[in-house]
Amino acid sequence: MTYQSLNPFDGTLIENFTDLSDVDFEVKLAAAQTCFETWRHTSYAERAVIIARAADLLDERADELARTMTLEMGKRIGEARGEVAFSARIMRYYAKNAERFLAPTKLDPTVGEAHMESSPIGVIFCVEPWNFPYYQLARIAGPHLMAGNTLVVKHAGIVPGCAIAFEKLLLDAGAPVGLYTNLLITHEQSDRVIDDPRIKGVALTGSVAAGQSIAARAGRNLKISSMELGGSDAFIVLDDADLDHTIPWAVWGRMYNTGQTCCAAKRFIVVESLADAFLTRFQAALEALRAGDPLDAATTLGPLSSEAALVQLVAQVDVAVAHGARLVMGGKRIDRPGAFMAPTILADIAPDNPAFRDEFFGPVASFYRVKDEAAAIALANDSDFGLGGSVWTKDVARGRRVASKVETGMMFINNIDWSDAELPFGGIKNSGYGRELGDMGIQQFVNKKLVRTASMPAPA
Ligand code: NAP
């Protein structure tokens, strides 16, 4: 069984789900293809009615949707409500702006006239992770449906309730059958979806391992793909940083969503002169967090998404320590029921320690003390990942100079306000390729066609 709702706060089973049968698999793929043949010819205004209505339904159902998320993957209820509201904003943003983003653009050839026009390419297969169960879906549904494509979506095995709720939302908003289809499928069936000739593009958000498998499969089929993978973002504290401003962001950056965010601050790189003060205050702030029921708005530390995630994270910390890292705090599960990990800080991580390169997907901060700005940049770039990062300084011009030298897809100065409907999101290196959100996000799965008009004789 691939899909199961299990509450990580107390281990109770909410519901088991059956994998899609091969007969239903074919029915759903056929419906997505049939729907594309009509949806591709609808106007932006017609599409926008459905997508904007889905945004309204996200707002109307916010309490129920947030609760489903909290029960399935343990996100604290306030964060869950925030995610639902943000998902609605993304859908509304594309309903409003898609036509502008995809309008023909004029080119300037030496002879004649030319323009680029955009058209949908077909059924897109999306594979999504559990850590943002609705935001990830809004990030693909808003742009790609507005572009005129149809979607078949495989969500993560631990959030089937969220996956089904999002599909229902679109159907209730008036989506024709086949426009957005949730598939409760295995990895083997996922491979078959990628191989299917009706599928024209593949989008994954997930781990590097999933990216390697899914991108290879898409590549073998010569299908366009976008990969939003892991990260190990640097949080660079320069010698002139304002710690009163920086410390709360450090805590938020590492602990939001219980640390299970691709672009979370994971490597804290602090210039020598501030290192002791930063570490003392960061540790004190993490020690103040209290584990509790994620449905209780007063809880400041939620569980991890699953028992398996907790076991894996604790094992990763053990390996780091076995290779010489120093445990400043935490390092083990909290002695209480549920998948709770103690907030953890690791220091003295040598370059040959696996912890130096690996992603910690949970409340584990890696702390590095460096001599100066140049050393901070060099360490930030000594990573297989390249998703995001941040710089903390009172001198914004200096912050921008440092940001330009860090090799990632996104950099933030004196904030880590990661994601906005308007701003492209994505990385380089092992963090993947392609962008979601903003104008760039909607261009990912459209045919950019050149049309040239010129009345000239054929060359002799
Ligand atoms: P994961 O194990 O890769 O799972 C992500 C999705 O991929 C799930 O739906 C999973 O299905 C599916 N999947 C994994 N291997 C597959 C395969 N071989 N064939 C078909 N489907 C496959 O990742 P995760 O642990 O759930 O999520 C955390 C990772 O995602 C972290 O590395 C995080 O940094 C990254 N992430 C990146 C972004 C971004 O925008 N860059 C955003 C969020 C998360 P099952 O659940 O059924 O295995």
Short mmCIF file of C-alpha atoms and ligand atoms in Angstrom, two decimals:
data_model
loop_
_atom_site.label_atom_id
_atom_site.label_comp_id
_atom_site.label_asym_id
_atom_site.label_seq_id
_atom_site.Cartn_x
_atom_site.Cartn_y
_atom_site.Cartn_z
CA MET A 1 0.00 0.00 0.00
CA THR A 2 1.50 3.34 -1.09
CA TYR A 3 -0.96 5.82 0.47
CA GLN A 4 -1.73 6.05 4.15
CA SER A 5 -2.85 8.90 6.42
CA LEU A 6 -1.14 8.52 9.78
CA ASN A 7 -1.05 11.25 12.41
CA PRO A 8 2.63 11.85 13.35
CA PHE A 9 1.57 13.60 16.58
CA ASP A 10 0.16 10.44 18.16
CA GLY A 11 0.65 7.65 15.63
CA THR A 12 -3.07 7.07 15.02
CA LEU A 13 -4.12 5.68 11.68
CA ILE A 14 -6.54 8.03 9.93
CA GLU A 15 -7.16 6.08 6.73
CA ASN A 16 -5.64 3.64 4.28
CA PHE A 17 -6.05 4.18 0.55
CA THR A 18 -5.90 1.68 -2.29
CA ASP A 19 -3.47 2.17 -5.16
CA LEU A 20 -5.02 3.00 -8.51
CA SER A 21 -5.92 -0.11 -10.53
CA ASP A 22 -4.47 -0.48 -14.03
CA VAL A 23 -7.98 -0.05 -15.51
CA ASP A 24 -8.55 3.25 -13.67
CA PHE A 25 -5.02 4.33 -14.52
CA GLU A 26 -5.87 4.12 -18.23
CA VAL A 27 -9.28 5.78 -17.75
CA LYS A 28 -7.69 8.76 -15.99
CA LEU A 29 -4.88 9.24 -18.48
CA ALA A 30 -7.38 9.05 -21.35
CA ALA A 31 -9.62 11.64 -19.64
CA ALA A 32 -6.66 14.02 -19.19
CA GLN A 33 -5.81 13.74 -22.89
CA THR A 34 -9.45 14.18 -24.00
CA CYS A 35 -9.84 17.19 -21.74
CA PHE A 36 -6.70 18.76 -23.20
CA GLU A 37 -8.21 18.69 -26.68
CA THR A 38 -10.98 21.07 -25.58
CA TRP A 39 -9.22 22.96 -22.76
CA ARG A 40 -6.40 24.05 -25.08
CA HIS A 41 -8.94 26.01 -27.14
CA THR A 42 -10.59 27.81 -24.22
CA SER A 43 -9.86 31.50 -23.69
CA TYR A 44 -7.80 32.78 -20.78
CA ALA A 45 -10.96 34.38 -19.42
CA GLU A 46 -12.79 31.03 -19.41
CA ARG A 47 -9.88 29.32 -17.66
CA ALA A 48 -9.60 32.13 -15.14
CA VAL A 49 -13.20 31.64 -13.98
CA ILE A 50 -12.35 28.11 -12.77
CA ILE A 51 -8.92 28.88 -11.34
CA ALA A 52 -10.15 31.98 -9.48
CA ARG A 53 -13.12 30.01 -8.14
CA ALA A 54 -10.68 27.36 -6.88
CA ALA A 55 -8.82 30.16 -5.07
CA ASP A 56 -12.06 31.28 -3.44
CA LEU A 57 -12.80 27.70 -2.37
CA LEU A 58 -9.33 27.42 -0.81
CA ASP A 59 -10.20 30.45 1.31
CA GLU A 60 -13.70 29.21 2.13
CA ARG A 61 -12.45 25.77 3.15
CA ALA A 62 -9.28 27.01 4.85
CA ASP A 63 -10.06 25.58 8.31
CA GLU A 64 -10.93 22.12 7.04
CA LEU A 65 -8.02 21.99 4.57
CA ALA A 66 -5.52 23.18 7.17
CA ARG A 67 -6.77 20.59 9.66
CA THR A 68 -6.35 17.77 7.13
CA MET A 69 -2.77 18.89 6.55
CA THR A 70 -1.95 19.12 10.26
CA LEU A 71 -3.40 15.68 10.92
CA GLU A 72 -1.55 14.03 8.01
CA MET A 73 1.92 15.58 8.24
CA GLY A 74 2.04 17.46 11.55
CA LYS A 75 2.36 21.06 10.35
CA ARG A 76 1.43 23.48 13.12
CA ILE A 77 -2.07 24.77 12.53
CA GLY A 78 -1.13 28.45 12.16
CA GLU A 79 1.43 27.58 9.49
CA ALA A 80 -1.09 25.27 7.82
CA ARG A 81 -3.66 28.07 7.59
CA GLY A 82 -0.98 30.38 6.18
CA GLU A 83 -0.15 27.82 3.52
CA VAL A 84 -3.78 27.49 2.41
CA ALA A 85 -4.11 31.29 2.15
CA PHE A 86 -0.89 31.50 0.14
CA SER A 87 -2.07 28.73 -2.20
CA ALA A 88 -5.21 30.76 -2.88
CA ARG A 89 -3.09 33.82 -3.69
CA ILE A 90 -1.03 31.82 -6.19
CA MET A 91 -4.11 30.53 -8.00
CA ARG A 92 -5.60 34.04 -8.14
CA TYR A 93 -2.31 35.50 -9.37
CA TYR A 94 -2.20 33.22 -12.40
CA ALA A 95 -5.91 33.61 -13.09
CA LYS A 96 -5.22 37.34 -13.35
CA ASN A 97 -1.80 37.43 -15.07
CA ALA A 98 -1.50 34.34 -17.31
CA GLU A 99 -2.73 36.07 -20.46
CA ARG A 100 -0.22 38.89 -20.00
CA PHE A 101 2.66 36.46 -19.38
CA LEU A 102 1.83 34.40 -22.44
CA ALA A 103 0.95 37.22 -24.83
CA PRO A 104 2.85 37.17 -28.15
CA THR A 105 6.14 39.06 -28.02
CA LYS A 106 7.46 40.99 -31.00
CA LEU A 107 10.98 40.31 -32.28
CA ASP A 108 13.16 42.50 -34.45
CA PRO A 109 14.67 40.51 -37.37
CA THR A 110 16.80 42.19 -40.02
CA VAL A 111 14.21 41.34 -42.69
CA GLY A 112 10.43 41.15 -42.30
CA GLU A 113 8.50 40.77 -39.06
CA ALA A 114 8.57 38.09 -36.38
CA HIS A 115 6.98 37.26 -33.09
CA MET A 116 6.99 34.50 -30.49
CA GLU A 117 3.69 32.97 -29.50
CA SER A 118 2.94 30.60 -26.65
CA SER A 119 0.75 27.52 -26.78
CA PRO A 120 0.05 24.67 -24.37
CA ILE A 121 1.83 21.36 -24.98
CA GLY A 122 -0.51 18.74 -23.49
CA VAL A 123 -0.84 16.59 -20.38
CA ILE A 124 1.85 17.33 -17.79
CA PHE A 125 2.78 14.81 -15.08
CA CYS A 126 3.64 16.34 -11.70
CA VAL A 127 5.19 14.53 -8.73
CA GLU A 128 4.93 16.48 -5.48
CA PRO A 129 6.24 16.24 -1.89
CA TRP A 130 4.37 16.20 1.42
CA ASN A 131 6.07 19.15 3.11
CA PHE A 132 3.77 21.76 1.54
CA PRO A 133 0.78 19.62 0.63
CA TYR A 134 -1.31 22.40 -1.01
CA TYR A 135 1.22 25.11 -1.87
CA GLN A 136 3.13 22.63 -4.06
CA LEU A 137 -0.09 21.77 -5.91
CA ALA A 138 -1.09 25.43 -6.34
CA ARG A 139 2.39 26.15 -7.70
CA ILE A 140 1.75 23.77 -10.62
CA ALA A 141 -2.03 24.01 -11.02
CA GLY A 142 -2.23 27.82 -11.19
CA PRO A 143 0.28 28.37 -14.01
CA HIS A 144 0.05 25.19 -16.04
CA LEU A 145 -3.76 25.00 -16.16
CA MET A 146 -3.97 28.69 -17.03
CA ALA A 147 -1.45 28.02 -19.83
CA GLY A 148 -3.93 25.54 -21.33
CA ASN A 149 -2.29 22.28 -20.28
CA THR A 150 -3.97 19.54 -18.25
CA LEU A 151 -2.35 17.84 -15.24
CA VAL A 152 -2.04 14.37 -13.78
CA VAL A 153 -0.49 14.52 -10.32
CA LYS A 154 1.20 12.03 -8.03
CA HIS A 155 1.32 13.38 -4.50
CA ALA A 156 3.44 11.92 -1.68
CA GLY A 157 2.32 8.68 -0.03
CA ILE A 158 1.72 10.26 3.38
CA VAL A 159 -0.70 13.03 2.31
CA PRO A 160 -3.47 11.33 0.31
CA GLY A 161 -6.17 13.29 2.17
CA CYS A 162 -4.66 16.58 1.04
CA ALA A 163 -4.18 15.26 -2.49
CA ILE A 164 -7.84 14.24 -2.78
CA ALA A 165 -9.09 17.47 -1.17
CA PHE A 166 -7.21 19.57 -3.73
CA GLU A 167 -8.58 17.60 -6.66
CA LYS A 168 -12.11 17.94 -5.25
CA LEU A 169 -11.59 21.67 -4.89
CA LEU A 170 -10.91 22.03 -8.61
CA LEU A 171 -13.85 19.84 -9.57
CA ASP A 172 -16.12 21.87 -7.27
CA ALA A 173 -14.76 25.02 -8.91
CA GLY A 174 -16.12 23.77 -12.23
CA ALA A 175 -13.07 22.02 -13.70
CA PRO A 176 -14.01 19.53 -16.41
CA VAL A 177 -13.12 15.90 -15.69
CA GLY A 178 -9.51 15.34 -16.75
CA LEU A 179 -8.34 18.90 -16.17
CA TYR A 180 -6.63 18.11 -12.88
CA THR A 181 -6.36 14.45 -11.88
CA ASN A 182 -4.94 13.07 -8.68
CA LEU A 183 -3.29 9.67 -9.17
CA LEU A 184 -2.76 7.36 -6.19
CA ILE A 185 0.01 5.47 -7.96
CA THR A 186 3.18 3.56 -7.12
CA HIS A 187 6.65 4.48 -8.32
CA GLU A 188 6.39 1.75 -10.95
CA GLN A 189 3.14 3.21 -12.26
CA SER A 190 4.77 6.63 -12.18
CA ASP A 191 7.43 5.35 -14.57
CA ARG A 192 4.68 4.17 -16.87
CA VAL A 193 3.05 7.60 -16.78
CA ILE A 194 6.35 9.19 -17.84
CA ASP A 195 6.72 6.66 -20.68
CA ASP A 196 3.16 7.23 -21.90
CA PRO A 197 3.13 9.15 -25.21
CA ARG A 198 0.19 11.28 -24.03
CA ILE A 199 2.41 12.86 -21.38
CA LYS A 200 4.33 15.84 -22.76
CA GLY A 201 6.21 17.15 -19.72
CA VAL A 202 7.26 16.12 -16.22
CA ALA A 203 7.61 18.33 -13.14
CA LEU A 204 9.05 17.02 -9.87
CA THR A 205 9.51 18.62 -6.49
CA GLY A 206 11.31 16.24 -4.18
CA SER A 207 14.63 14.73 -3.21
CA VAL A 208 17.77 14.44 -5.29
CA ALA A 209 17.27 10.66 -5.54
CA ALA A 210 13.77 11.11 -6.93
CA GLY A 211 15.10 13.76 -9.31
CA GLN A 212 17.78 11.45 -10.64
CA SER A 213 15.26 8.70 -11.30
CA ILE A 214 12.45 10.83 -12.74
CA ALA A 215 14.63 13.19 -14.80
CA ALA A 216 16.45 10.19 -16.31
CA ARG A 217 13.15 8.61 -17.24
CA ALA A 218 11.87 11.85 -18.76
CA GLY A 219 15.17 12.28 -20.61
CA ARG A 220 15.01 8.80 -22.07
CA ASN A 221 11.60 9.76 -23.45
CA LEU A 222 12.89 13.16 -24.64
CA LYS A 223 10.33 14.94 -22.50
CA ILE A 224 10.87 18.37 -21.06
CA SER A 225 11.16 18.41 -17.28
CA SER A 226 11.62 20.73 -14.33
CA MET A 227 13.28 19.61 -11.11
CA GLU A 228 12.82 21.36 -7.76
CA LEU A 229 15.04 19.34 -5.46
CA GLY A 230 16.76 19.61 -2.10
CA GLY A 231 18.89 22.34 -0.62
CA SER A 232 21.42 23.14 2.07
CA ASP A 233 21.08 26.90 2.18
CA ALA A 234 23.74 29.04 3.80
CA PHE A 235 22.72 31.68 6.35
CA ILE A 236 25.71 34.04 6.20
CA VAL A 237 26.12 36.36 9.18
CA LEU A 238 28.64 39.14 8.42
CA ASP A 239 30.53 41.03 11.13
CA ASP A 240 28.17 44.03 10.99
CA ALA A 241 24.91 42.06 11.30
CA ASP A 242 22.26 43.23 13.74
CA LEU A 243 21.75 40.16 15.91
CA ASP A 244 18.46 41.45 17.33
CA HIS A 245 17.10 41.28 13.79
CA THR A 246 19.05 38.20 12.71
CA ILE A 247 18.39 35.72 15.52
CA PRO A 248 14.58 35.57 15.15
CA TRP A 249 15.04 34.97 11.41
CA ALA A 250 17.64 32.27 12.12
CA VAL A 251 15.13 30.49 14.34
CA TRP A 252 12.31 30.91 11.83
CA GLY A 253 14.56 29.98 8.92
CA ARG A 254 15.57 26.70 10.51
CA MET A 255 12.37 25.84 12.40
CA TYR A 256 9.48 26.89 10.12
CA ASN A 257 7.57 23.74 9.13
CA THR A 258 9.69 21.95 11.76
CA GLY A 259 12.72 22.43 9.56
CA GLN A 260 11.25 20.45 6.67
CA THR A 261 11.63 23.06 3.97
CA CYS A 262 13.82 22.75 0.88
CA CYS A 263 15.08 26.32 1.17
CA ALA A 264 15.31 26.40 4.98
CA ALA A 265 18.45 27.92 6.48
CA LYS A 266 20.55 24.82 7.10
CA ARG A 267 24.18 25.97 7.30
CA PHE A 268 24.76 28.89 9.66
CA ILE A 269 28.03 30.51 8.60
CA VAL A 270 29.02 33.20 11.05
CA VAL A 271 32.01 35.52 10.90
CA GLU A 272 34.37 35.05 13.87
CA SER A 273 33.66 38.34 15.66
CA LEU A 274 29.94 37.48 16.07
CA ALA A 275 30.18 33.70 16.26
CA ASP A 276 30.01 33.24 20.05
CA ALA A 277 27.22 35.76 20.56
CA PHE A 278 25.23 34.30 17.65
CA LEU A 279 25.58 30.72 18.88
CA THR A 280 24.64 31.56 22.48
CA ARG A 281 21.53 33.47 21.46
CA PHE A 282 20.49 30.99 18.75
CA GLN A 283 20.77 28.09 21.18
CA ALA A 284 18.75 29.91 23.84
CA ALA A 285 16.00 30.67 21.34
CA LEU A 286 15.83 27.04 20.18
CA GLU A 287 15.76 25.81 23.79
CA ALA A 288 12.67 27.95 24.41
CA LEU A 289 10.58 26.00 21.86
CA ARG A 290 7.95 23.67 23.35
CA ALA A 291 6.76 20.44 21.77
CA GLY A 292 3.01 19.95 21.66
CA ASP A 293 -0.10 19.20 19.64
CA PRO A 294 0.24 20.89 16.23
CA LEU A 295 -3.53 21.52 16.29
CA ASP A 296 -2.98 23.73 19.36
CA ALA A 297 -2.12 27.25 18.16
CA ALA A 298 0.08 27.75 21.26
CA THR A 299 2.48 24.93 20.29
CA THR A 300 5.90 26.19 19.18
CA LEU A 301 7.48 22.87 18.12
CA GLY A 302 5.52 20.37 16.04
CA PRO A 303 6.34 16.75 15.17
CA LEU A 304 8.18 15.68 12.04
CA SER A 305 6.03 14.41 9.20
CA SER A 306 6.42 10.75 10.11
CA GLU A 307 8.16 8.30 12.40
CA ALA A 308 10.33 7.22 9.45
CA ALA A 309 11.51 10.81 8.91
CA LEU A 310 12.43 11.08 12.59
CA VAL A 311 14.37 7.81 12.62
CA GLN A 312 16.29 8.86 9.51
CA LEU A 313 17.14 12.29 10.90
CA VAL A 314 18.37 10.95 14.24
CA ALA A 315 20.53 8.42 12.37
CA GLN A 316 21.99 11.22 10.24
CA VAL A 317 22.94 13.18 13.37
CA ASP A 318 24.53 10.04 14.85
CA VAL A 319 26.65 9.63 11.72
CA ALA A 320 27.70 13.29 11.91
CA VAL A 321 28.80 12.87 15.52
CA ALA A 322 30.57 9.59 14.76
CA HIS A 323 32.58 11.51 12.16
CA GLY A 324 33.70 14.11 14.67
CA ALA A 325 30.94 16.74 14.77
CA ARG A 326 30.22 18.32 18.16
CA LEU A 327 26.65 18.25 19.43
CA VAL A 328 25.95 21.72 20.83
CA MET A 329 22.38 20.78 21.75
CA GLY A 330 19.66 18.20 21.00
CA GLY A 331 20.55 15.31 18.74
CA LYS A 332 17.82 12.86 19.69
CA ARG A 333 14.08 12.29 19.72
CA ILE A 334 12.12 13.99 22.46
CA ASP A 335 11.04 11.57 25.18
CA ARG A 336 7.29 11.70 24.53
CA PRO A 337 4.85 10.04 22.10
CA GLY A 338 4.91 11.23 18.49
CA ALA A 339 7.61 11.93 15.93
CA PHE A 340 9.29 14.78 17.83
CA MET A 341 12.93 15.67 17.25
CA ALA A 342 14.78 17.90 19.70
CA PRO A 343 16.07 21.11 18.07
CA THR A 344 19.70 20.36 17.32
CA ILE A 345 22.88 22.30 16.62
CA LEU A 346 25.96 20.59 15.19
CA ALA A 347 29.36 22.32 15.17
CA ASP A 348 32.93 21.43 14.17
CA ILE A 349 31.77 19.70 10.98
CA ALA A 350 34.87 18.84 8.94
CA PRO A 351 34.70 18.73 5.13
CA ASP A 352 35.06 14.93 5.15
CA ASN A 353 32.07 14.52 7.48
CA PRO A 354 28.95 13.37 5.54
CA ALA A 355 27.10 16.15 7.40
CA PHE A 356 29.17 18.70 5.49
CA ARG A 357 27.40 17.82 2.21
CA ASP A 358 24.08 16.21 3.20
CA GLU A 359 20.73 17.92 3.59
CA PHE A 360 19.20 17.74 7.10
CA PHE A 361 15.44 17.76 6.55
CA GLY A 362 14.29 18.73 10.02
CA PRO A 363 15.29 20.87 13.01
CA VAL A 364 19.05 20.33 12.76
CA ALA A 365 21.29 23.40 12.27
CA SER A 366 24.91 23.12 11.15
CA PHE A 367 27.05 25.87 12.66
CA TYR A 368 30.28 27.10 11.06
CA ARG A 369 32.65 29.79 12.34
CA VAL A 370 34.65 31.55 9.61
CA LYS A 371 37.41 34.16 9.56
CA ASP A 372 35.83 36.75 7.24
CA GLU A 373 33.42 37.52 4.39
CA ALA A 374 35.55 35.81 1.74
CA ALA A 375 35.73 32.61 3.80
CA ALA A 376 31.96 32.74 4.32
CA ILE A 377 31.33 32.95 0.57
CA ALA A 378 33.80 30.13 -0.15
CA LEU A 379 32.14 27.88 2.42
CA ALA A 380 28.64 28.74 1.19
CA ASN A 381 29.71 27.72 -2.33
CA ASP A 382 31.34 24.48 -1.16
CA SER A 383 28.06 22.62 -1.52
CA ASP A 384 26.53 20.21 -3.98
CA PHE A 385 23.27 22.13 -3.62
CA GLY A 386 22.40 25.56 -4.99
CA LEU A 387 18.86 26.41 -4.03
CA GLY A 388 18.85 29.59 -1.91
CA GLY A 389 20.72 31.39 0.83
CA SER A 390 20.76 34.58 2.86
CA VAL A 391 23.17 37.33 3.95
CA TRP A 392 22.84 39.32 7.17
CA THR A 393 24.49 42.75 7.35
CA LYS A 394 23.64 46.36 8.16
CA ASP A 395 25.23 47.36 4.83
CA VAL A 396 22.71 46.42 2.12
CA ALA A 397 25.14 47.18 -0.74
CA ARG A 398 27.64 44.80 0.83
CA GLY A 399 24.86 42.24 1.24
CA ARG A 400 24.07 42.47 -2.47
CA ARG A 401 27.76 42.06 -3.40
CA VAL A 402 27.99 38.92 -1.28
CA ALA A 403 24.67 37.62 -2.63
CA SER A 404 25.99 37.97 -6.19
CA LYS A 405 28.96 35.75 -5.35
CA VAL A 406 26.94 32.88 -3.85
CA GLU A 407 26.12 30.19 -6.43
CA THR A 408 22.42 29.53 -5.93
CA GLY A 409 19.09 30.18 -7.64
CA MET A 410 17.84 32.59 -4.96
CA MET A 411 19.46 34.93 -2.40
CA PHE A 412 17.85 36.98 0.36
CA ILE A 413 19.34 39.96 2.19
CA ASN A 414 18.29 40.53 5.80
CA ASN A 415 15.21 38.32 5.32
CA ILE A 416 14.27 34.87 4.17
CA ASP A 417 10.86 35.69 2.79
CA TRP A 418 11.33 32.81 0.37
CA SER A 419 8.31 32.57 -1.77
CA ASP A 420 5.87 34.92 -3.43
CA ALA A 421 3.50 34.31 -6.33
CA GLU A 422 5.37 37.02 -8.25
CA LEU A 423 8.91 35.67 -7.68
CA PRO A 424 10.58 32.77 -9.51
CA PHE A 425 11.56 29.89 -7.26
CA GLY A 426 14.23 27.27 -7.99
CA GLY A 427 17.86 26.32 -7.88
CA ILE A 428 21.00 25.13 -9.63
CA LYS A 429 23.42 22.20 -9.13
CA ASN A 430 21.80 19.29 -7.26
CA SER A 431 18.91 21.56 -6.34
CA GLY A 432 17.59 21.02 -9.85
CA TYR A 433 16.62 23.11 -12.84
CA GLY A 434 13.71 25.16 -14.09
CA ARG A 435 11.68 27.68 -12.11
CA GLU A 436 8.23 27.72 -10.58
CA LEU A 437 6.12 30.80 -9.80
CA GLY A 438 6.33 34.30 -11.28
CA ASP A 439 6.41 34.87 -15.02
CA MET A 440 9.13 32.21 -15.47
CA GLY A 441 7.00 29.50 -13.84
CA ILE A 442 4.26 29.66 -16.45
CA GLN A 443 6.74 29.51 -19.35
CA GLN A 444 8.01 26.07 -18.27
CA PHE A 445 5.58 23.89 -20.19
CA VAL A 446 4.51 25.97 -23.17
CA ASN A 447 5.64 25.85 -26.76
CA LYS A 448 7.42 29.10 -27.56
CA LYS A 449 6.84 29.28 -31.28
CA LEU A 450 8.61 31.61 -33.68
CA VAL A 451 6.46 33.02 -36.50
CA ARG A 452 8.27 35.05 -39.15
CA THR A 453 6.63 36.98 -42.01
CA ALA A 454 8.87 38.14 -44.86
CA SER A 455 8.16 38.32 -48.57
CA MET A 456 11.54 37.68 -50.05
CA PRO A 457 12.78 35.54 -52.90
CA ALA A 458 14.39 32.20 -52.16
CA PRO A 459 18.18 32.36 -52.20
CA ALA A 460 19.61 31.29 -55.55
P1 NAP B 1 10.87 12.36 -2.07
O1 NAP B 1 11.02 11.14 -1.29
O2 NAP B 1 11.70 12.56 -3.26
O3 NAP B 1 9.31 12.42 -2.49
C1 NAP B 1 8.80 13.47 -3.27
C2 NAP B 1 7.76 12.90 -4.21
O4 NAP B 1 8.42 12.07 -5.16
C3 NAP B 1 6.73 12.01 -3.54
O5 NAP B 1 5.49 12.13 -4.20
C4 NAP B 1 7.30 10.62 -3.76
O6 NAP B 1 6.35 9.61 -3.71
C5 NAP B 1 7.85 10.77 -5.15
N1 NAP B 1 8.90 9.86 -5.52
C6 NAP B 1 10.08 9.63 -4.89
N2 NAP B 1 10.83 8.76 -5.60
C7 NAP B 1 10.11 8.45 -6.70
C8 NAP B 1 10.33 7.57 -7.81
N3 NAP B 1 11.46 6.90 -7.96
N4 NAP B 1 9.36 7.48 -8.75
C9 NAP B 1 8.21 8.18 -8.63
N5 NAP B 1 7.94 9.01 -7.60
C10 NAP B 1 8.87 9.13 -6.66
O7 NAP B 1 11.07 13.65 -1.20
P2 NAP B 1 10.49 13.92 0.25
O8 NAP B 1 11.43 13.36 1.21
O9 NAP B 1 9.07 13.55 0.34
O10 NAP B 1 10.55 15.52 0.24
C11 NAP B 1 11.60 16.20 0.73
C12 NAP B 1 12.59 16.59 -0.36
O11 NAP B 1 11.96 17.46 -1.30
C13 NAP B 1 13.73 17.35 0.25
O12 NAP B 1 14.95 17.00 -0.35
C14 NAP B 1 13.36 18.79 -0.09
O13 NAP B 1 14.45 19.66 -0.07
C15 NAP B 1 12.73 18.65 -1.43
N6 NAP B 1 11.84 19.79 -1.73
C16 NAP B 1 12.23 20.67 -2.69
C17 NAP B 1 11.46 21.79 -2.96
C18 NAP B 1 11.88 22.78 -4.02
O14 NAP B 1 11.04 23.56 -4.46
N7 NAP B 1 13.13 22.79 -4.46
C19 NAP B 1 10.28 22.00 -2.26
C20 NAP B 1 9.91 21.09 -1.28
C21 NAP B 1 10.71 19.98 -1.04
P3 NAP B 1 6.19 8.64 -2.43
O15 NAP B 1 5.82 9.51 -1.29
O16 NAP B 1 5.10 7.71 -2.83
O17 NAP B 1 7.53 7.97 -2.25
#
